Coordinates of C-alpha atoms in Angstrom, one line a residue:
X1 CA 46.1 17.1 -23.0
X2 CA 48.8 19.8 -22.2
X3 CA 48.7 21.0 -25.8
X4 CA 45.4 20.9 -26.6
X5 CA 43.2 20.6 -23.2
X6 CA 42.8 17.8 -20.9
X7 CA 39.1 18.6 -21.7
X8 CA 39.0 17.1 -25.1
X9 CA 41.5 14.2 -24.7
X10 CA 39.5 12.9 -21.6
X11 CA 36.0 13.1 -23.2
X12 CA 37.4 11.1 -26.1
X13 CA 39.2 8.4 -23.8
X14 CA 35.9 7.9 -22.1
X15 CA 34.0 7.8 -25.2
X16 CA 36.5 5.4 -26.7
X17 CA 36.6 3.1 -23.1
X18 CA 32.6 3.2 -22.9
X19 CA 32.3 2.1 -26.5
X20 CA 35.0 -0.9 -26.8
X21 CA 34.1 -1.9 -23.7
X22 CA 30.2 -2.2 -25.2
X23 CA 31.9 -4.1 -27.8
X24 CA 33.5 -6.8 -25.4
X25 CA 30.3 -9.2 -25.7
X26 CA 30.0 -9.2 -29.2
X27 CA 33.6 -10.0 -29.9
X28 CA 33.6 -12.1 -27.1
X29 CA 31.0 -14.4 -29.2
X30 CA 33.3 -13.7 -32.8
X31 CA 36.7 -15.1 -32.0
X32 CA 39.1 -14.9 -28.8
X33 CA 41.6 -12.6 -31.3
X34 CA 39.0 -10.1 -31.0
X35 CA 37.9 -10.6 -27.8
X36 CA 41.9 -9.4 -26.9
X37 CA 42.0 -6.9 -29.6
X38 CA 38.8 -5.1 -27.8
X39 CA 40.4 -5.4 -24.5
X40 CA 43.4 -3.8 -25.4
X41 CA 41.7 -1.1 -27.3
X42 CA 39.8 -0.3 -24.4
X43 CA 42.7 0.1 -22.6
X44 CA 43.8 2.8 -25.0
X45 CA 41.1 4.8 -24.3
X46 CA 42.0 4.6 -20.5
X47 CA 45.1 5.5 -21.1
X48 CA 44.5 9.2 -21.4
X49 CA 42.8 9.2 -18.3
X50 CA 45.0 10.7 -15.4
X51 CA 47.5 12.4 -17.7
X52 CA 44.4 14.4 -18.9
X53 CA 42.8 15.0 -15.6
X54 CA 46.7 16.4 -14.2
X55 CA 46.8 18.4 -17.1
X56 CA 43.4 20.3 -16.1
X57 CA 44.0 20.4 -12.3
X58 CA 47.7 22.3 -13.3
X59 CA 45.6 24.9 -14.5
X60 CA 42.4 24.6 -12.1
X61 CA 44.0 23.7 -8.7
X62 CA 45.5 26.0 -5.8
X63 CA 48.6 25.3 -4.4
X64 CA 46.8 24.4 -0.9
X65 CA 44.1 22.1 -2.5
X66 CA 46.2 19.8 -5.1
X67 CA 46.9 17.0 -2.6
X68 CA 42.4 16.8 -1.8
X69 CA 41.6 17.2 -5.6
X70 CA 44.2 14.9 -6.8
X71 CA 43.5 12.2 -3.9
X72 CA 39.7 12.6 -4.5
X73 CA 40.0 11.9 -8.2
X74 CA 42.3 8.9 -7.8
X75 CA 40.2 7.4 -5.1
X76 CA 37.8 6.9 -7.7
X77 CA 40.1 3.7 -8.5
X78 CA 38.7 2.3 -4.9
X79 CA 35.4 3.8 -5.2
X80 CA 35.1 1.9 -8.2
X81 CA 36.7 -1.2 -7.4
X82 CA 34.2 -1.3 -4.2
X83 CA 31.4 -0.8 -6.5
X84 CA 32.2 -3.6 -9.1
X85 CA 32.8 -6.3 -6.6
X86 CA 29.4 -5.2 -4.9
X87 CA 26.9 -4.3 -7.9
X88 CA 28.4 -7.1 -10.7
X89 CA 27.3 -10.3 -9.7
X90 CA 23.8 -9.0 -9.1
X91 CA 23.5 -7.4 -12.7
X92 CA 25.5 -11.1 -13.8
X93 CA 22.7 -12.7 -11.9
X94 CA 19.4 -11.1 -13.1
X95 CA 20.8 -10.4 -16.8
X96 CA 23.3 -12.6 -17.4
X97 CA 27.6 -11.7 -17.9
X98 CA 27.0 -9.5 -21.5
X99 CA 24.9 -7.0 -19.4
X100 CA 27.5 -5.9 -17.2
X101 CA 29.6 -4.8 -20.2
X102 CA 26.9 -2.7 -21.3
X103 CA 25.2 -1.3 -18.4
X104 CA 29.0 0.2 -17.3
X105 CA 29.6 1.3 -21.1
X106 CA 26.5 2.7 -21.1
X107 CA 27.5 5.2 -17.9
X108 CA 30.7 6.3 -19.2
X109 CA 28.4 7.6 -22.5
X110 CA 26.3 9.3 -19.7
X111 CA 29.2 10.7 -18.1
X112 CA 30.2 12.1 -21.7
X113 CA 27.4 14.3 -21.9
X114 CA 27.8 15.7 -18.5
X115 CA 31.6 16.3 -19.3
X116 CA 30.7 18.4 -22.1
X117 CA 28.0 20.1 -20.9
X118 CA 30.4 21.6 -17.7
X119 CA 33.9 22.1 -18.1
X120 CA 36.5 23.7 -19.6
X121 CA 40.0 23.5 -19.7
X122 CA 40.8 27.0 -18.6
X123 CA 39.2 28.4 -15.2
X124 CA 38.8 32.1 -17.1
X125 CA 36.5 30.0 -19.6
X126 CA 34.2 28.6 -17.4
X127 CA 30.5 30.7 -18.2
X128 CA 29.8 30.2 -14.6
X129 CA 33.3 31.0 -12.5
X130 CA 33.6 34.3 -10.2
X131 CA 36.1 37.1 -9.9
X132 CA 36.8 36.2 -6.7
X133 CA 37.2 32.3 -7.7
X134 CA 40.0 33.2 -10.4
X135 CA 41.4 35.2 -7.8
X136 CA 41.9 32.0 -5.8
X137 CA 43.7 30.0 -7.8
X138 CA 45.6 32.0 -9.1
X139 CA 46.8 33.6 -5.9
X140 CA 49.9 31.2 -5.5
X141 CA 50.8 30.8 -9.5
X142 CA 50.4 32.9 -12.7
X143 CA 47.5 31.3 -15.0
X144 CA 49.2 28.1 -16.9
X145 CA 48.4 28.7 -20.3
X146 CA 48.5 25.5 -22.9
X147 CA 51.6 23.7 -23.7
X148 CA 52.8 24.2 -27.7
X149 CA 55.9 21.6 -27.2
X150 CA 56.4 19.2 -24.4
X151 CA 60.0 19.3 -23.5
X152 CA 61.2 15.7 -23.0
X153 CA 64.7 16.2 -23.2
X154 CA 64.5 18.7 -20.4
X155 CA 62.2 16.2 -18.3
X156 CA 64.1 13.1 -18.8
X157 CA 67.4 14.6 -17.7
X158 CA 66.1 15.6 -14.3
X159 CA 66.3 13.4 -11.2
X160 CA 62.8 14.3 -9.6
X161 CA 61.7 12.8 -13.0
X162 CA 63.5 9.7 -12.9
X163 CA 62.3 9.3 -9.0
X164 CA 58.7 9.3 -10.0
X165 CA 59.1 6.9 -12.5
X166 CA 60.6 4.8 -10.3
X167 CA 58.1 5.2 -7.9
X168 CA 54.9 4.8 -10.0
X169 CA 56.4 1.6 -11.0
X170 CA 57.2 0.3 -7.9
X171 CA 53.8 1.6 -6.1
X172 CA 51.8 0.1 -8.8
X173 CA 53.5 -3.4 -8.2
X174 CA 51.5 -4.1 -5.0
X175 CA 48.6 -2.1 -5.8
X176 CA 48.2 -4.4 -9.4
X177 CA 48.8 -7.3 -7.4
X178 CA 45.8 -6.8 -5.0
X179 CA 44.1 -5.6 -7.6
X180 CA 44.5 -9.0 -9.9
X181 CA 44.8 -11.8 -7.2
X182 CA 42.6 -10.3 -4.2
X183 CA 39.6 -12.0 -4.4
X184 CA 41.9 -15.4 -5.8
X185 CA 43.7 -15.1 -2.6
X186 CA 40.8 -15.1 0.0
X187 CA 38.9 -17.8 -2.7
X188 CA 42.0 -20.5 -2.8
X189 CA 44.3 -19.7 0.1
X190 CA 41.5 -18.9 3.0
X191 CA 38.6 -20.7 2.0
X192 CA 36.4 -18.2 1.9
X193 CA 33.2 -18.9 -0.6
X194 CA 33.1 -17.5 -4.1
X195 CA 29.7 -15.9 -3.3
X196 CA 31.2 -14.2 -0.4
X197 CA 34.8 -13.0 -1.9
X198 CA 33.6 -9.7 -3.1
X199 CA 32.3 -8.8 0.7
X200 CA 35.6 -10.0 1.9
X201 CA 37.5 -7.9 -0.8
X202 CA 35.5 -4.8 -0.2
X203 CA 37.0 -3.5 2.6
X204 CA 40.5 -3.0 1.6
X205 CA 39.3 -1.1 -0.9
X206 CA 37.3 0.8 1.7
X207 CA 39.7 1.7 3.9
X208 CA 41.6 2.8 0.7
X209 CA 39.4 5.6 -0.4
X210 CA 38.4 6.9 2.8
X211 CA 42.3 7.6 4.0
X212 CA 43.3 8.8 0.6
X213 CA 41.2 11.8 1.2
X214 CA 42.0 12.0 4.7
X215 CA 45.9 12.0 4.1
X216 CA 45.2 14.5 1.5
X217 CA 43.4 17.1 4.2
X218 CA 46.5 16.2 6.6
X219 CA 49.3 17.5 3.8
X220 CA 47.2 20.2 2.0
X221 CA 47.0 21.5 6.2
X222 CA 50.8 20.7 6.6
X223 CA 51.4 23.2 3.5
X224 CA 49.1 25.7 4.7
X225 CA 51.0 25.9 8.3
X226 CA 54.3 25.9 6.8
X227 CA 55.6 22.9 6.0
X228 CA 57.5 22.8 3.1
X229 CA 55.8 20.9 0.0
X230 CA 59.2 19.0 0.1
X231 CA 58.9 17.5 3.2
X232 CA 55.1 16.9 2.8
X233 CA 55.3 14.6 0.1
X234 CA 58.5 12.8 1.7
X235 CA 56.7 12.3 4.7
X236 CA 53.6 10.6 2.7
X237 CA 55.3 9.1 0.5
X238 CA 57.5 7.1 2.9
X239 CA 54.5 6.6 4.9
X240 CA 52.7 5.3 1.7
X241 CA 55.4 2.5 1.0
X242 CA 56.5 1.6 4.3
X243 CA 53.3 1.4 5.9
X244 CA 52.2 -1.5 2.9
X245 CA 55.6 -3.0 2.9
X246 CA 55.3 -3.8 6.6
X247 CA 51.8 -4.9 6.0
X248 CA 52.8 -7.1 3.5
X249 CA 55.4 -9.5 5.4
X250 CA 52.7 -10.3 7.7
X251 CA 51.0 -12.4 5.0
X252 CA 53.0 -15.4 5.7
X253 CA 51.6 -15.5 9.3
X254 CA 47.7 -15.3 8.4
X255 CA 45.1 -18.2 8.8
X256 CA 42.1 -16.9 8.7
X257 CA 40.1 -14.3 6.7
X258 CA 39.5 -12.3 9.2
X259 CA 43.3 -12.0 9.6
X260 CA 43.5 -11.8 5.5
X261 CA 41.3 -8.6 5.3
X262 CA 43.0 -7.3 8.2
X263 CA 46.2 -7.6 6.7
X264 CA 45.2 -6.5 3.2
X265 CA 43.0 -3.3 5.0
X266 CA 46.5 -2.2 6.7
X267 CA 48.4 -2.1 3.3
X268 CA 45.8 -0.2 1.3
X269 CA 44.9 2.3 4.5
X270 CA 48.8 3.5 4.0
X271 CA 49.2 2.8 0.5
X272 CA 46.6 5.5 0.3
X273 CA 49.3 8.0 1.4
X274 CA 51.5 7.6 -1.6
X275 CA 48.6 9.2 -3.2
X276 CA 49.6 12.7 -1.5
X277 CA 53.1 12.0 -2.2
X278 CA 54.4 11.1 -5.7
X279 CA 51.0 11.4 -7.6
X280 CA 50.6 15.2 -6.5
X281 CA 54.2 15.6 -7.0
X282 CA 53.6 15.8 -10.8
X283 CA 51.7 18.8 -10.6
X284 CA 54.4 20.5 -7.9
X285 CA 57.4 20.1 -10.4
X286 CA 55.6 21.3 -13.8
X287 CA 52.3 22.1 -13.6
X288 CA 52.7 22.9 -17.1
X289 CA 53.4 19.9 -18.4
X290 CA 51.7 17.8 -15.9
X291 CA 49.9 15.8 -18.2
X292 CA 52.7 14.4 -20.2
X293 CA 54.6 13.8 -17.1
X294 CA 52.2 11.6 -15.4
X295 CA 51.7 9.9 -18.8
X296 CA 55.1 9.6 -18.9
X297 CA 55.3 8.0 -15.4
X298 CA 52.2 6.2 -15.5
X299 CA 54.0 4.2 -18.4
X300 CA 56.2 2.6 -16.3
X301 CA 53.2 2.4 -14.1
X302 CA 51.7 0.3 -16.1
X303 CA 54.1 -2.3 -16.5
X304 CA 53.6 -4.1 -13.3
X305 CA 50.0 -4.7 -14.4
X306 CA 51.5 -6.4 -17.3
X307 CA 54.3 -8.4 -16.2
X308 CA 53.5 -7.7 -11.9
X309 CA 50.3 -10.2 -12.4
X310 CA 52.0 -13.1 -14.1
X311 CA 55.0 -12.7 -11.7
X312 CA 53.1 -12.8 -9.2
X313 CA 50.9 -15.7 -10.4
X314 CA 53.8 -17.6 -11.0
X315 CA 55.3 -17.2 -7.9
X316 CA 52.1 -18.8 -6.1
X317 CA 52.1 -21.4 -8.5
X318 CA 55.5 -22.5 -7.7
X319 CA 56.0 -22.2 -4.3
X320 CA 52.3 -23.4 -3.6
X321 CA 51.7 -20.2 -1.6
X322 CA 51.1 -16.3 -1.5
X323 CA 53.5 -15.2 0.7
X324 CA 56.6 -15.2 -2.0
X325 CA 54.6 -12.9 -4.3
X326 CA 53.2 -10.4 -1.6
X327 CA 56.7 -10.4 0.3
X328 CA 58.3 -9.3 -3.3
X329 CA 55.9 -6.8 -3.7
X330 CA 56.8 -5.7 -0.1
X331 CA 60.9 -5.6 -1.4
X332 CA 60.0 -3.4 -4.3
X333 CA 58.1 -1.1 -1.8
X334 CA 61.3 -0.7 0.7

C-alpha cells in the first residue's frame, strides 16, 4: 500500500474477502479442508485492510483530524459487529445459513465499484478536490509522496515501534476475547436465551462506536489547543487500557445480565480510547510508511485472535467459569 497506493491493495483485499467469503457455502458442502482453506483465504484478503486505509490517510489526513478519521474508520469494527448480531439471524431465518455468506459477499463487490469509481490515493489526484482543500492538508506536513523501499531495519530498531507492537497485541487480547466468547458468555454463564443474545451483545458494541468518535473529537481538540500529540495519545491510551482492565475484574462479581452488559458496556466505552491512542500513533511517527507499520503491528495483533480465543476457552473450561479468562485479559491490559 505505501509503495504502490493504499487504493489498489484495499480494492483487491475487499474483492478477494467478498469473493472467498461467497465461496464459504459451497466448500462448506465439499469437504471441512476446504471449508478451512476458504476461511483462511478470506482472511488474507482482510489482511490488507487497515495497513492500506493508514497508508491513504498519511497522505489524505491533517494533523488536527487523524484521531476522528482514523477512530471513524476503525469503529466500523463495532458498527459492523452491531449489525451482524442484529440483521443475521433474520436473513438465517427467511433464507436459510448459505444466504448470509452471500448477501454480505455480495456488498463488499458493491462497495468495490464505489471504491473505484471515488478515490485516489493522492489528494492532488482527486478530479473533484479544491485549491483551498490541498491547502488544508497540507498546511501541517509537506505532501507524502509513495514509498519506493520500506525501511524495516530502521523501524524495528526503534522503541516507539516496539511499544506499539506490544500494545496492539495486548489491546487486541480483550477486544478478540469479547469478540469470540460474548454472546457464549451471556448464553452459558447468565442464562440469557439464544434468541435473545445478540440484543444482549449489542450494546457493548454500541457504546463502543459512539465513544471511539467522541474520544477522537476530545484529542483532535486537545491538539488543536496545544496539547502536545505526546501527551494526547498517553492520556488515551492509558485511559483505553485501564479503563477495560478495571472493567474487567468486576466480572467475577456479576449475576445477572443486566450486570453482564453493564460490565462488558464499561470495558468497550474505554477500550474505545486506545483507538485515539496507539492506532493513530502509526500515522504520528511515519506517516510515510504508515501502512507497513500498522501491518507490521497488526501482526502481532492478530495473534491473540489465534491463540487469545483458545486460551481463553480453555480457561473457562477448566476452571468452570469466566472470570480466569476476562481477569487475564485484564493483566495483559495493566
Amino acid at each position: 500500500a505505501d509503495r504502490f497506493g493504499g487504493k489498489a491493495v484495499l480494492g483487491f483485499g475487499v474483492l478477494w474477502w467478498s469473493v472467498f467469503t461467497m465461496l464459504t457455502p459451497p466448500a462448506a458442502a465439499f469437504s471441512l479442508t476446504l471449508l478451512f482453506v476458504a476461511r483462511a483465504l478470506m482472511g488474507m484478503g482482510e489482511g490488507v485492510n487497515f495497513p492500506a486505509v493508514l497508508s491513504m490517510f498519511g497522505r489524505w489526513i491533517p494533523v488536527t483530524e487523524k484521531s476522528r478519521s482514523t477512530a471513524l474508520v476503525y469503529s466500523g469494527i463495532s458498527l459492523g459487529t452491531v449489525t451482524a448480531l442484529l440483521l443475521t439471524p433474520w436473513i438465517i431465518a427467511g433464507f436459510g445459513w448459505r444466504s448470509v455468506f452471500y448477501v454480505y459477499g455480495a456488498a463488499g463487490l458493491v462497495w468495490w465499484i464505489f471504491w473505484q469509481w471515488r478515490t485516489t490515493d493522492l489528494p492532488a489526484e482527486h478530479p473533484t478536490i479544491r485549491e483551498f482543500e490541498l491547502v488544508q492538508i497540507r498546511s501541517a506536513q509537506p505532501p507524502i509522496e509513495k514509498a519506493e523501499k520500506v525501511p524495516w531495519r530502521v523501524l524495528l530498531s526503534k522503541v516507539p515501534v516496539w511499544a506499539l507492537i506490544i500494545n496492539h497485541f495486548c489491546a487486541n487480547w480483550g477486544f478478540y476475547v469479547m469478540l469470540a466468547w460474548l454472546p457464549t458468555y451471556f448464553n452459558q454463564a447468565l442464562g440469557v436465551n439464544i434468541r435473545e443474545v445478540g440484543v444482549y451483545s449489542v450494546l457493548p458494541y454500541v457504546a463502543m462506536f459512539t465513544m471511539s468518535n467522541v474520544a477522537a473529537w476530545i484529542a483532535d481538540r486537545m491538539i488543536s489547543t496545544g496539547w502536545s500529540v505526546t501527551a494526547t495519545r498517553k492520556i488515551m491510551q492509558s485511559i483505553g487500557m485501564l479503563g477495560p482492565a478495571a472493567a474487567f475484574t468486576l466480572v467475577g462479581q456479576v449475576s445477572t445480565p443486566i450486570e453482564g452488559v453493564a460490565v462488558m458496556t464499561a470495558a468497550l466505552f474505554f477500550g474505545a480510547f486506545a483507538l485515539v491512542g496507539f492506532a493513530v500513533n502509526h500515522l504520528d511517527i511515519a506517516p510515510k510508511y504508515a501502512g507497513s507499520l500498522l501491518g507490521l503491528t497488526n501482526t502481532a495483533g492478530t495473534v491473540p485472535g489465534i491463540i487469545g480465543v483458545w486460551v481463553s476457552g480453555a480457561l473457562g473450561d477448566s476452571t468452570g467459569s469466566w472470570a480466569s479468562a476476562v481477569l487475564l485479559a485484564a493483566g495483559l491490559y495493566a
